[in-house]
PDB file of C-alpha atoms and ligand atoms in Angstrom:
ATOM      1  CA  UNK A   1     -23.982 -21.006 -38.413  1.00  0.00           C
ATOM      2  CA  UNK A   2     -20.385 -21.582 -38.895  1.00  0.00           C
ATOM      3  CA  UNK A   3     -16.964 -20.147 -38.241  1.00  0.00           C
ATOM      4  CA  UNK A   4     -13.705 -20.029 -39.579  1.00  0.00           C
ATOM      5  CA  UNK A   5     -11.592 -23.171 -38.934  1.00  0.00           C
ATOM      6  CA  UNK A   6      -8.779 -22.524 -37.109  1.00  0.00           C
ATOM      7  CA  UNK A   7      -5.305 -22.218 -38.925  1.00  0.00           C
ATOM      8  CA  UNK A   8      -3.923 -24.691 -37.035  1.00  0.00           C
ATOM      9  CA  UNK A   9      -6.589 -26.859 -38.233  1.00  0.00           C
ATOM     10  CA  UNK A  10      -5.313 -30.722 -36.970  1.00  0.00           C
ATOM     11  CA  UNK A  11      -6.860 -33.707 -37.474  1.00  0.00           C
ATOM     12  CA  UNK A  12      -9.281 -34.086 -34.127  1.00  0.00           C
ATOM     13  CA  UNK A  13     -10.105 -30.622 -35.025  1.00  0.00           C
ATOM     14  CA  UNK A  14     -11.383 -31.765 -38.386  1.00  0.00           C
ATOM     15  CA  UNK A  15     -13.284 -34.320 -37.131  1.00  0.00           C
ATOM     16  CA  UNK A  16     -15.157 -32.703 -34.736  1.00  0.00           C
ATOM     17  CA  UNK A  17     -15.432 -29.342 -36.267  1.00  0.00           C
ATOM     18  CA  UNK A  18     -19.039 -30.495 -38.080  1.00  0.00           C
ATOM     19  CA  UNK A  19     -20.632 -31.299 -34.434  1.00  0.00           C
ATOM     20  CA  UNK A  20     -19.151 -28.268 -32.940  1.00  0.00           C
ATOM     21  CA  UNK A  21     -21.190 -26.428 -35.251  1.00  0.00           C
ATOM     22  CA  UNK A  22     -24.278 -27.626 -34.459  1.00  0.00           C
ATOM     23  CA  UNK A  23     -23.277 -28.063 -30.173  1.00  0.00           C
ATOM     24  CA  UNK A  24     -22.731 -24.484 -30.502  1.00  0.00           C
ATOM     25  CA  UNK A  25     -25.520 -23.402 -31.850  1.00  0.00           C
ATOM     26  CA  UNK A  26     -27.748 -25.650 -29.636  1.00  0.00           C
ATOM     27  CA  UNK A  27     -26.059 -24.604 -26.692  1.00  0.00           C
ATOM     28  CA  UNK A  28     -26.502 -21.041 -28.003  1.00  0.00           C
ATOM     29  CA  UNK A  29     -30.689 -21.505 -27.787  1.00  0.00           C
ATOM     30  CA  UNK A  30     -31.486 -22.838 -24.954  1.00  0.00           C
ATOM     31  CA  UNK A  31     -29.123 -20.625 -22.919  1.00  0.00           C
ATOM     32  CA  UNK A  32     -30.941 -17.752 -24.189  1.00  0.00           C
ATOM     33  CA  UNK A  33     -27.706 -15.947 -21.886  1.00  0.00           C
ATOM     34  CA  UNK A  34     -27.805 -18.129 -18.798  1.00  0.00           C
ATOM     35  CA  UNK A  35     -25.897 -20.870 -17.865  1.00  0.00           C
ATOM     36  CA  UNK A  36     -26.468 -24.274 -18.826  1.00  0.00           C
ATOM     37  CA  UNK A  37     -26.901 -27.633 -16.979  1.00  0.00           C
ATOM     38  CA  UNK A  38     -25.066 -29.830 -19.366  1.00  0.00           C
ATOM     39  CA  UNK A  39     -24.506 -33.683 -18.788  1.00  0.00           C
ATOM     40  CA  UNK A  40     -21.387 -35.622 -21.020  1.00  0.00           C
ATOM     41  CA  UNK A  41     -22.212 -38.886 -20.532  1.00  0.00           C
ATOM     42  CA  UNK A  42     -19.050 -40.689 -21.403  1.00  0.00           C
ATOM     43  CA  UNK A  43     -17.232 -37.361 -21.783  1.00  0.00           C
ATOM     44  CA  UNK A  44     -13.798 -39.243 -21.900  1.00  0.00           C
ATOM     45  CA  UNK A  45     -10.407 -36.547 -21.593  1.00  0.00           C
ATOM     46  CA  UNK A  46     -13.532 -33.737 -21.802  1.00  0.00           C
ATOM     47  CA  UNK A  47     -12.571 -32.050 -25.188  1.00  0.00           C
ATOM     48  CA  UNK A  48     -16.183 -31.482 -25.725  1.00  0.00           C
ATOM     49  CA  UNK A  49     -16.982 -30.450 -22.150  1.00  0.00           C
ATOM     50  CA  UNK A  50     -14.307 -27.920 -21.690  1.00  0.00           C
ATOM     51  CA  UNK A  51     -14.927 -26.463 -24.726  1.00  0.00           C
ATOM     52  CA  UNK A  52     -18.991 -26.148 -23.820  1.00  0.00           C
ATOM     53  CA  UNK A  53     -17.405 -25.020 -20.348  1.00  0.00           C
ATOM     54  CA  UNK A  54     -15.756 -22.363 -21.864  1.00  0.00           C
ATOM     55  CA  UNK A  55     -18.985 -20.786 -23.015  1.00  0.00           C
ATOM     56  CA  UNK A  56     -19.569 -20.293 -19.184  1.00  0.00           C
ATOM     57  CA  UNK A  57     -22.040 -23.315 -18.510  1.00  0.00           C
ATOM     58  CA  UNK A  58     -21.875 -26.338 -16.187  1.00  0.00           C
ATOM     59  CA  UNK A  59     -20.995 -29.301 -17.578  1.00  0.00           C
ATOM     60  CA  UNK A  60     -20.908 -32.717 -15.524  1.00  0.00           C
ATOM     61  CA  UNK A  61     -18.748 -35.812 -17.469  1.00  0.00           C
ATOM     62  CA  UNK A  62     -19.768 -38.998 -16.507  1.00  0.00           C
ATOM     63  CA  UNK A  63     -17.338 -41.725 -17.396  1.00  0.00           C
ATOM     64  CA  UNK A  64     -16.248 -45.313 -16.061  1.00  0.00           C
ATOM     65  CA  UNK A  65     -12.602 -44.471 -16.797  1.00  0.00           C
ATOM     66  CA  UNK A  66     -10.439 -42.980 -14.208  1.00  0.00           C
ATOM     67  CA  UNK A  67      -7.557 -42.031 -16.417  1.00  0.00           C
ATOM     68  CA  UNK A  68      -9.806 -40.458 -18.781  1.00  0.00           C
ATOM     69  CA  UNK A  69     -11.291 -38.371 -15.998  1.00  0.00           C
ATOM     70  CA  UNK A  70      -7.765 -37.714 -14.612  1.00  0.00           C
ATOM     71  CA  UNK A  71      -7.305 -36.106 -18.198  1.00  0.00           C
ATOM     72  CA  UNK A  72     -10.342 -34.386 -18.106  1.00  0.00           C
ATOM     73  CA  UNK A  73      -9.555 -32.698 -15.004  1.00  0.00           C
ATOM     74  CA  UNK A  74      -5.510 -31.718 -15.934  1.00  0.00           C
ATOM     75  CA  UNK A  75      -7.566 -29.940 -19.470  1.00  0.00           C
ATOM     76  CA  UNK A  76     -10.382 -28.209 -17.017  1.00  0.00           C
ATOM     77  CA  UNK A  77      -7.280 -26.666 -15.196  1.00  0.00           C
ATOM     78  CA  UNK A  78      -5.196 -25.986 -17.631  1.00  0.00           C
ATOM     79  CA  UNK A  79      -7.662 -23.841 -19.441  1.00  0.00           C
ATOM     80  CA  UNK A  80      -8.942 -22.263 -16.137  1.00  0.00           C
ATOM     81  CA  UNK A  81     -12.653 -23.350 -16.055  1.00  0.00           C
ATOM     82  CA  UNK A  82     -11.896 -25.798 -13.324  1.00  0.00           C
ATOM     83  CA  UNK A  83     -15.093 -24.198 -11.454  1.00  0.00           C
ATOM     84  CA  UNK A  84     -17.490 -25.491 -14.250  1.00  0.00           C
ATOM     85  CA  UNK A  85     -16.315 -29.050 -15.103  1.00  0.00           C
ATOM     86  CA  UNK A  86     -16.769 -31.844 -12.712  1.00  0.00           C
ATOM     87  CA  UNK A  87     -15.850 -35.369 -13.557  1.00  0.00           C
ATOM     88  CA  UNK A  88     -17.862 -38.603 -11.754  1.00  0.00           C
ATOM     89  CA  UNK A  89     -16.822 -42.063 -12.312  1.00  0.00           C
ATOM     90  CA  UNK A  90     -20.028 -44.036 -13.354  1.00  0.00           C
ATOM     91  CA  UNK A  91     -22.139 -45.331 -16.225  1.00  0.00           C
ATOM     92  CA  UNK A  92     -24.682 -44.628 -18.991  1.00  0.00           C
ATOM     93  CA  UNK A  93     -27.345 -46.851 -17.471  1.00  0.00           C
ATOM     94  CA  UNK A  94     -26.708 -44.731 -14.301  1.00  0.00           C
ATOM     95  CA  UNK A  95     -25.446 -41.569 -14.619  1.00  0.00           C
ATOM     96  CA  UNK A  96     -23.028 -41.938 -11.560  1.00  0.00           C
ATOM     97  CA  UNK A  97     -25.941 -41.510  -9.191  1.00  0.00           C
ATOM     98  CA  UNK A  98     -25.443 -37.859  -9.189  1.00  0.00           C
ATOM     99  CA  UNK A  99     -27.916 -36.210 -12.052  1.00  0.00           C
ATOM    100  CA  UNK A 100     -31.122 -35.167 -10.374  1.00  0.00           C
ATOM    101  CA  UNK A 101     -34.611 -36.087 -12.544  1.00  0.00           C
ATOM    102  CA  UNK A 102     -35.548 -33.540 -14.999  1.00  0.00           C
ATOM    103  CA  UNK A 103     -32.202 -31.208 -14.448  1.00  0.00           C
ATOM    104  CA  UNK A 104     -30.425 -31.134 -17.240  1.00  0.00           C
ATOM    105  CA  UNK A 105     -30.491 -28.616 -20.335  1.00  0.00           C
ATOM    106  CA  UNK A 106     -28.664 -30.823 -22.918  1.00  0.00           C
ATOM    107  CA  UNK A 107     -26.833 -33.969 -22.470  1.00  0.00           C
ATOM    108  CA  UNK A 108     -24.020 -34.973 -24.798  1.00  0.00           C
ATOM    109  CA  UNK A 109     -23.648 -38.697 -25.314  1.00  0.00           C
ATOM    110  CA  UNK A 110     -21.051 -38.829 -28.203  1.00  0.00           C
ATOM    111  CA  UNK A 111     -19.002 -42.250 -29.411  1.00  0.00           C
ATOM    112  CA  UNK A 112     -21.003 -44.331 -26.029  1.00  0.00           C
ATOM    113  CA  UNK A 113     -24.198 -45.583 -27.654  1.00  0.00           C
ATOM    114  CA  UNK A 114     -21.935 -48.125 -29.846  1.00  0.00           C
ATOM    115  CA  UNK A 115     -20.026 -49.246 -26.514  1.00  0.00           C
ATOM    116  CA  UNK A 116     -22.326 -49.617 -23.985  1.00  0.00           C
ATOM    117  CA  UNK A 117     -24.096 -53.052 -23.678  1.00  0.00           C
ATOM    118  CA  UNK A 118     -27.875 -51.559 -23.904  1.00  0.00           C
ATOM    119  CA  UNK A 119     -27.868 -48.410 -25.777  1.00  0.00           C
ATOM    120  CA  UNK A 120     -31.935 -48.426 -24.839  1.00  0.00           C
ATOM    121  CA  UNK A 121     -31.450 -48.489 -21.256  1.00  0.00           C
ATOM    122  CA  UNK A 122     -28.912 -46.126 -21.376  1.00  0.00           C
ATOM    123  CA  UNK A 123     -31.335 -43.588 -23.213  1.00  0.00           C
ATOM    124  CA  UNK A 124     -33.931 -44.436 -20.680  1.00  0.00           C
ATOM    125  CA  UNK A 125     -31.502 -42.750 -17.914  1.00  0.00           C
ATOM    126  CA  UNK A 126     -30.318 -39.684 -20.431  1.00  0.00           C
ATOM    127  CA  UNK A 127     -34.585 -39.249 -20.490  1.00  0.00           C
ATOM    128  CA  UNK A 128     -35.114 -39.110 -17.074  1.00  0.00           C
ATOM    129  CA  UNK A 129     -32.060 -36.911 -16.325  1.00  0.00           C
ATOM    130  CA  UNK A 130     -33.277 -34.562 -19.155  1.00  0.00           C
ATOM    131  CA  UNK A 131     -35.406 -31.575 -18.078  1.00  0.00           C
ATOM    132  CA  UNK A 132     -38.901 -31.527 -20.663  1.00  0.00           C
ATOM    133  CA  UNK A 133     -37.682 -29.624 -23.550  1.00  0.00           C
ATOM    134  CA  UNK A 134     -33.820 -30.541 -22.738  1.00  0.00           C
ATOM    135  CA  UNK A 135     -31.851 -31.616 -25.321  1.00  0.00           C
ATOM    136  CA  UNK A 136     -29.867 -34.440 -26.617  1.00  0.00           C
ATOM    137  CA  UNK A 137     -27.162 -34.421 -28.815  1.00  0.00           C
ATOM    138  CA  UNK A 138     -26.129 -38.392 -29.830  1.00  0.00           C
ATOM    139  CA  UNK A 139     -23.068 -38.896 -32.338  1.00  0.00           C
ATOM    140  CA  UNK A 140     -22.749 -43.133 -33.276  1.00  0.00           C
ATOM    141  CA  UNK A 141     -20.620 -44.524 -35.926  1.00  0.00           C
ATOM    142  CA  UNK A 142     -22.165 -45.009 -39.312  1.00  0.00           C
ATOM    143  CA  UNK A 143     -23.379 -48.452 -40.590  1.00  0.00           C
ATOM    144  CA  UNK A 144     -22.911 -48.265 -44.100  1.00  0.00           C
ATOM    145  CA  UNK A 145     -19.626 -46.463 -43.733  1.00  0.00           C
ATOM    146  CA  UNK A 146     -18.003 -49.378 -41.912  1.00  0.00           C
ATOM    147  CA  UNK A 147     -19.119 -51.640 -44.650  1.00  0.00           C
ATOM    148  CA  UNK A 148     -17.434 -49.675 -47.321  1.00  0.00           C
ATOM    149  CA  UNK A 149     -14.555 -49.161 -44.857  1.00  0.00           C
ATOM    150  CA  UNK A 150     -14.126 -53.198 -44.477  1.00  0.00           C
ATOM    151  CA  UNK A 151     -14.441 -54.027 -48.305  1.00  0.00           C
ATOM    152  CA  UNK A 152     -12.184 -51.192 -49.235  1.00  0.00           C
ATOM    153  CA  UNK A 153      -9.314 -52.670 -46.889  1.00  0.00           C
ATOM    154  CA  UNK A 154     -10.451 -56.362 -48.643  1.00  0.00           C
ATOM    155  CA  UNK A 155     -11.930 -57.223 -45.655  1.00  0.00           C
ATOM    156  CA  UNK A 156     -14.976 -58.628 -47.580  1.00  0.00           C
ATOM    157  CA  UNK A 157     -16.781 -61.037 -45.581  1.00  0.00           C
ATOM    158  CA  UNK A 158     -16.105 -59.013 -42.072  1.00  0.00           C
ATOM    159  CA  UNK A 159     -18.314 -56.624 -44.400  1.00  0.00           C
ATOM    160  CA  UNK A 160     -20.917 -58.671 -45.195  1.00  0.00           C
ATOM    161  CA  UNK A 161     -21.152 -59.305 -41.072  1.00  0.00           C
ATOM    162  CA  UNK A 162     -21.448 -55.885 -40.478  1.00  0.00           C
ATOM    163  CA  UNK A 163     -24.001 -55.599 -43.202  1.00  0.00           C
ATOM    164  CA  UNK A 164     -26.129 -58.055 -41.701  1.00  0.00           C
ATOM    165  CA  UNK A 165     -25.524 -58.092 -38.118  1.00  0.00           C
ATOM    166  CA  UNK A 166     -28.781 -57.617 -36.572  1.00  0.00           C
ATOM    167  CA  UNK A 167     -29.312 -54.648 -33.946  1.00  0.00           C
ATOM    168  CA  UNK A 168     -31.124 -57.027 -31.263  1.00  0.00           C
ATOM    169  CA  UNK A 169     -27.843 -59.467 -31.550  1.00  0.00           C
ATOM    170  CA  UNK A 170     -25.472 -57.853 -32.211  1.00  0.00           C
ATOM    171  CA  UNK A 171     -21.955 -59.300 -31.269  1.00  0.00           C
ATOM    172  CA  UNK A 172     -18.485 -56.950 -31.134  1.00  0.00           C
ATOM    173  CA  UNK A 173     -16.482 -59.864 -31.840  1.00  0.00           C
ATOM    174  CA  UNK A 174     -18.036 -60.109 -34.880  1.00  0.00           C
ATOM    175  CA  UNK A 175     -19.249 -57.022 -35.846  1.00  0.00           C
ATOM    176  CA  UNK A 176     -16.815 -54.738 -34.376  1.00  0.00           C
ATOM    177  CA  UNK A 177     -18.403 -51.567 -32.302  1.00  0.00           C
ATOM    178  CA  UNK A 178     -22.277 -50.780 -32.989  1.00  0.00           C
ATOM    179  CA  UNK A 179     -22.593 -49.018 -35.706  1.00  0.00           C
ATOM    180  CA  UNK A 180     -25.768 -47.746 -37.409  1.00  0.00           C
ATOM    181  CA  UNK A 181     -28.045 -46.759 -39.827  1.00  0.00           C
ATOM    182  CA  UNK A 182     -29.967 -43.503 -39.855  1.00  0.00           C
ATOM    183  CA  UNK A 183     -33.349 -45.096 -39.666  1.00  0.00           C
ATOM    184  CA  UNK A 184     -31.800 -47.440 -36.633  1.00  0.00           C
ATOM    185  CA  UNK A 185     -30.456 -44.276 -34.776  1.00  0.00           C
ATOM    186  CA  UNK A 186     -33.794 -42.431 -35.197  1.00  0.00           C
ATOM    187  CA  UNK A 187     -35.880 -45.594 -34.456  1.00  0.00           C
ATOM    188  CA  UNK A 188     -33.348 -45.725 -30.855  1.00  0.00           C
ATOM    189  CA  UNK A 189     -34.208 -42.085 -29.960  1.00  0.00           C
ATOM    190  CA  UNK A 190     -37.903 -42.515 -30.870  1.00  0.00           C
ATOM    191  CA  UNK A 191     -38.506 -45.663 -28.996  1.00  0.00           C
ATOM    192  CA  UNK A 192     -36.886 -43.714 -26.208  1.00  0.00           C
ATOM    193  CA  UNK A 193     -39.346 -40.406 -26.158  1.00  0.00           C
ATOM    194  CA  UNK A 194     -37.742 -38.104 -27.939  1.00  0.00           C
ATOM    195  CA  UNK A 195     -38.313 -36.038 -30.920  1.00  0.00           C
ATOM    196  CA  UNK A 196     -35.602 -36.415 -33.613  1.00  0.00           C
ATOM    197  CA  UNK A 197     -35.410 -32.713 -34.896  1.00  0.00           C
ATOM    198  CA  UNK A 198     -32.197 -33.721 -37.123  1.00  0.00           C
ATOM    199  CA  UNK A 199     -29.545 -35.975 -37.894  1.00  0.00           C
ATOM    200  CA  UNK A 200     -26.621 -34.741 -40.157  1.00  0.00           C
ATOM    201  CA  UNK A 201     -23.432 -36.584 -41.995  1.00  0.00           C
ATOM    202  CA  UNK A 202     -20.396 -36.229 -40.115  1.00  0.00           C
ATOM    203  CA  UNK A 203     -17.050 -37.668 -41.200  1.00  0.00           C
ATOM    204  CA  UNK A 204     -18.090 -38.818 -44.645  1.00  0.00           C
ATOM    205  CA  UNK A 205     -14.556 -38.225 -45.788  1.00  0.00           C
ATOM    206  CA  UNK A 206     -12.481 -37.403 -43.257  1.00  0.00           C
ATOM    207  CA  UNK A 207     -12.881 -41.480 -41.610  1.00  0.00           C
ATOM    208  CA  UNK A 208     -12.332 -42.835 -45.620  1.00  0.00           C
ATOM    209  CA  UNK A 209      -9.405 -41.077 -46.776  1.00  0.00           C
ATOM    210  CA  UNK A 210      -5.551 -41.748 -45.930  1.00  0.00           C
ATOM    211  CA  UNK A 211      -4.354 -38.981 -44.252  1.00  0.00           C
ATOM    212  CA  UNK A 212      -1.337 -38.701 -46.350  1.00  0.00           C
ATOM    213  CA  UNK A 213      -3.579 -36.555 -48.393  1.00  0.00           C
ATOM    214  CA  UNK A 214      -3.894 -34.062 -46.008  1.00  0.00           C
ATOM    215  CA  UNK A 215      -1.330 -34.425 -43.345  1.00  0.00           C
ATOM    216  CA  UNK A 216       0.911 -31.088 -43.784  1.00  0.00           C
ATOM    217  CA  UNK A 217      -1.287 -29.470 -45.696  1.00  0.00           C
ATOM    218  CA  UNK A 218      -3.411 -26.949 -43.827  1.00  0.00           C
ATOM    219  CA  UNK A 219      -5.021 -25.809 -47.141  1.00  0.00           C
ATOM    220  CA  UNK A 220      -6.325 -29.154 -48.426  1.00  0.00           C
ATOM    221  CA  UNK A 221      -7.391 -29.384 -44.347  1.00  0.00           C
ATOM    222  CA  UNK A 222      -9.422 -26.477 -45.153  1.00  0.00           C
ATOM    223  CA  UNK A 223     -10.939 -27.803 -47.953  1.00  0.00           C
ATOM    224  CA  UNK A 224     -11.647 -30.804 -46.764  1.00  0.00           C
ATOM    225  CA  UNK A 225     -13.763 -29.422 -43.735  1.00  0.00           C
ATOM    226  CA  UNK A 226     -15.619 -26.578 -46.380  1.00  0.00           C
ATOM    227  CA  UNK A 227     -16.783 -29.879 -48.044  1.00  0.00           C
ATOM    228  CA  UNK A 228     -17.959 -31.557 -44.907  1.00  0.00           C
ATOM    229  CA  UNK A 229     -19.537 -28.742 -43.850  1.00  0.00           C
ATOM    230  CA  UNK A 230     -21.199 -28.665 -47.610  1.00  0.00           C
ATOM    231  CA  UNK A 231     -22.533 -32.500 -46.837  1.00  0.00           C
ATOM    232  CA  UNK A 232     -23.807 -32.796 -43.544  1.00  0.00           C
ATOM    233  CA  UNK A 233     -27.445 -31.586 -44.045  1.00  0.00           C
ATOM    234  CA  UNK A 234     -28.122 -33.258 -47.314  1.00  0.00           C
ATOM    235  CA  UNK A 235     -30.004 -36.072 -46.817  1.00  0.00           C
ATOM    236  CA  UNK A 236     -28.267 -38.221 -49.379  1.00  0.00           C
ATOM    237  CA  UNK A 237     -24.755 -38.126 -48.087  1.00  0.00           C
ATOM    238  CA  UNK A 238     -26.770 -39.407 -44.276  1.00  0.00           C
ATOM    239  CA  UNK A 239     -25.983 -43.319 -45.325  1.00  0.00           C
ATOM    240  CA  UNK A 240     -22.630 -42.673 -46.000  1.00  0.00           C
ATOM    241  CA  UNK A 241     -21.912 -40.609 -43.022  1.00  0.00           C
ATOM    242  CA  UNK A 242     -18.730 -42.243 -40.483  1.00  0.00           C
ATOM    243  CA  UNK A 243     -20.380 -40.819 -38.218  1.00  0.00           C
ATOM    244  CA  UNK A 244     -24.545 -39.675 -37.902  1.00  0.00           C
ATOM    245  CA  UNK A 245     -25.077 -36.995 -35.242  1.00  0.00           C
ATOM    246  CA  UNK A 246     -28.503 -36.636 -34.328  1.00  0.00           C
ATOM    247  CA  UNK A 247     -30.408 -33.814 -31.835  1.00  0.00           C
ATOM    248  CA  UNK A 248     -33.599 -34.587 -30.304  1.00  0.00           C
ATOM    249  CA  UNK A 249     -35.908 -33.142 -27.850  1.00  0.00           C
ATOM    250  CA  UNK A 250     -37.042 -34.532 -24.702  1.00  0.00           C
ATOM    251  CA  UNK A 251     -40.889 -34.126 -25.197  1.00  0.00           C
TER     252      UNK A 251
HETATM  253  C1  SAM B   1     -14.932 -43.106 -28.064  1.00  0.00           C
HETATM  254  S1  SAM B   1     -14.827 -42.426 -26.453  1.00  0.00           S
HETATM  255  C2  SAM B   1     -15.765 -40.955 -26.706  1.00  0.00           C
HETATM  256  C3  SAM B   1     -15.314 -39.858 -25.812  1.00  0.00           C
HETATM  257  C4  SAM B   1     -16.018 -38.519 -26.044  1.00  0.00           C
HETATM  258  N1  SAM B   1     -17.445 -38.617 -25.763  1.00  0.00           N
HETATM  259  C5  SAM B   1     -15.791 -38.027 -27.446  1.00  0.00           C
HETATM  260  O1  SAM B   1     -16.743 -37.907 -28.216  1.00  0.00           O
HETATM  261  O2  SAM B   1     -14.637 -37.757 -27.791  1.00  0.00           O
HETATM  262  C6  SAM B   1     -15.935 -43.458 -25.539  1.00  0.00           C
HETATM  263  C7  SAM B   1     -16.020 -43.085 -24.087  1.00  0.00           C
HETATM  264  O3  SAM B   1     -17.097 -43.815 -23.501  1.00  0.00           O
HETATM  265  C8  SAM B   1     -16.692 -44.236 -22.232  1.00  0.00           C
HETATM  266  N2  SAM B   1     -17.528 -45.389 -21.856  1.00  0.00           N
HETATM  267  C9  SAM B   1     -17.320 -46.701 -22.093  1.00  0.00           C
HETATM  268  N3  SAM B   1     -18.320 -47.435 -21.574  1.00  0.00           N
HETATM  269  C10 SAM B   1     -19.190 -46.556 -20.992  1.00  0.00           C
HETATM  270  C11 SAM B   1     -20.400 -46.706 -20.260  1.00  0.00           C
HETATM  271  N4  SAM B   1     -20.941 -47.909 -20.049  1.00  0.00           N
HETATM  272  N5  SAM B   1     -21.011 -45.600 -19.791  1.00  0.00           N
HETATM  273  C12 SAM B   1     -20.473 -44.369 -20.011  1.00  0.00           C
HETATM  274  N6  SAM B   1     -19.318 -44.173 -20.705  1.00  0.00           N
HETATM  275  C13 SAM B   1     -18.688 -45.255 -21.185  1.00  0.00           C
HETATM  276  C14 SAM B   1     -15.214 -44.569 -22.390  1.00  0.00           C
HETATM  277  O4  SAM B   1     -14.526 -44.584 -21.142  1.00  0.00           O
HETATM  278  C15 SAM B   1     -14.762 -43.423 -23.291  1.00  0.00           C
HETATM  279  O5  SAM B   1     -14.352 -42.295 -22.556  1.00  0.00           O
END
């Protein structure tokens, strides 16, 4: 399902508009109208969470950063759902201490699996905390999109790095932030115990072209996020993708 994009249609807006889609419409069956226990594991400023918070479910960001919980708690305010959004200073591989076993609904983990040391051990946690049946929504920078994103700028032998950086040893200084393949990001969640149900193409323009092309024009913005939306469940635009965003089931 999808809505309207706002007329005031900006830039974060476009890039997050494809995952909304599908958030929403997770969020939308497993409340089956009542609220949701919903973990954002590096939730950052919370413009995910306060928007799921909005919906009228509980949503608990766990982030190391106390500025970007600071943030999270000034946007909670300011759009009145203080009540629902709590913000915990902590880690992926621990979830702050403070997310029982087998409690949450759905846990958002979006832009952390490429900056945490072991994405592995951090999905170990997000299983535990995950109620069977919960959900897990994972968004992780596209491999083969950073590639073309190096040799475009004429960066080609950072390029070749990132083309053959291995997942086991992989090194930022080298290779920049993890980034992945659609087989890797499947294998991760697999290995982990859960049930890949899909993984859609996010960003396969918006993270390539200059915005010059689109900055101050709300009409080309439109256009730009109809094609997006076209993309991001055909399989052969999945490689391209700047950023994958997969939803699996806790079995
Ligand atoms: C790119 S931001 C993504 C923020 C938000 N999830 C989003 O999609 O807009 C990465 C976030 O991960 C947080 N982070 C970094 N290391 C982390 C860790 N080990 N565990 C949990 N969060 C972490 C950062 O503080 C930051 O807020």
């Amino acid at each position: 399902m999808s809505e309207s994009p706002p007329s005031d249609l900006g830039h974060a807006a476009l890039r997050t508009a494809v995952v909304w889609d599908a958030v929403r419409d997770v969020v939308a069956e497993l409340a089956d109208a009542k609220p949701l226990e919903i973990v954002d594991v590096g939730g950052g400023t919370g413009g995910l969470a306060v928007r799921v918070a909005e919906l009228g479910h509980r949503v608990v960001v766990i982030d190391p950063s106390p500025n970007a919980l600071a943030s999270l708690h000034r946007r909670a305010a300011d759009t009145g759902v203080e009540q629902l959004v709590r913000g915990v200073q902590g880690d992926a591989a621990d979830l702050g201490g403070v997310v029982a076993d087998s409690s949450a609904d759905l846990v958002l983990c979006h832009g952390v699996l490429d900056v945490v040391d072991e994405p592995a051990r951090a999905l170990e946690r997000i299983h535990i905390a995950l109620r069977p049946g919960g959900v897990l929504s994972v968004v992780v920078p596209g491999r083969a999109a950073g590639v073309l994103a190096r040799a475009l700028a004429g960066q080609f032998e950072r390029a070749r790095a990132l083309l053959d950086a291995q997942v086991d040893d992989w090194r930022p200084d080298e290779h920049g932030p993890r980034r992945f393949t659609p087989t890797e990001v499947e294998l991760l969640l697999t290995e982990g115990g859960f049930d890949v149900e899909r993984v859609d193409a996010t960003r396969v323009f918006s993270d390539l072209i200059p915005s010059a092309l689109v900055d101050g024009e709300p009409g080309a913005r439109r256009a730009l996020l109809d094609l997006e939306r076209a993309v991001a469940t055909r399989p052969e635009f999945e490689s391209l993708a700047g950023h994958l965003h997969a939803l699996a089931r806790r079995t």
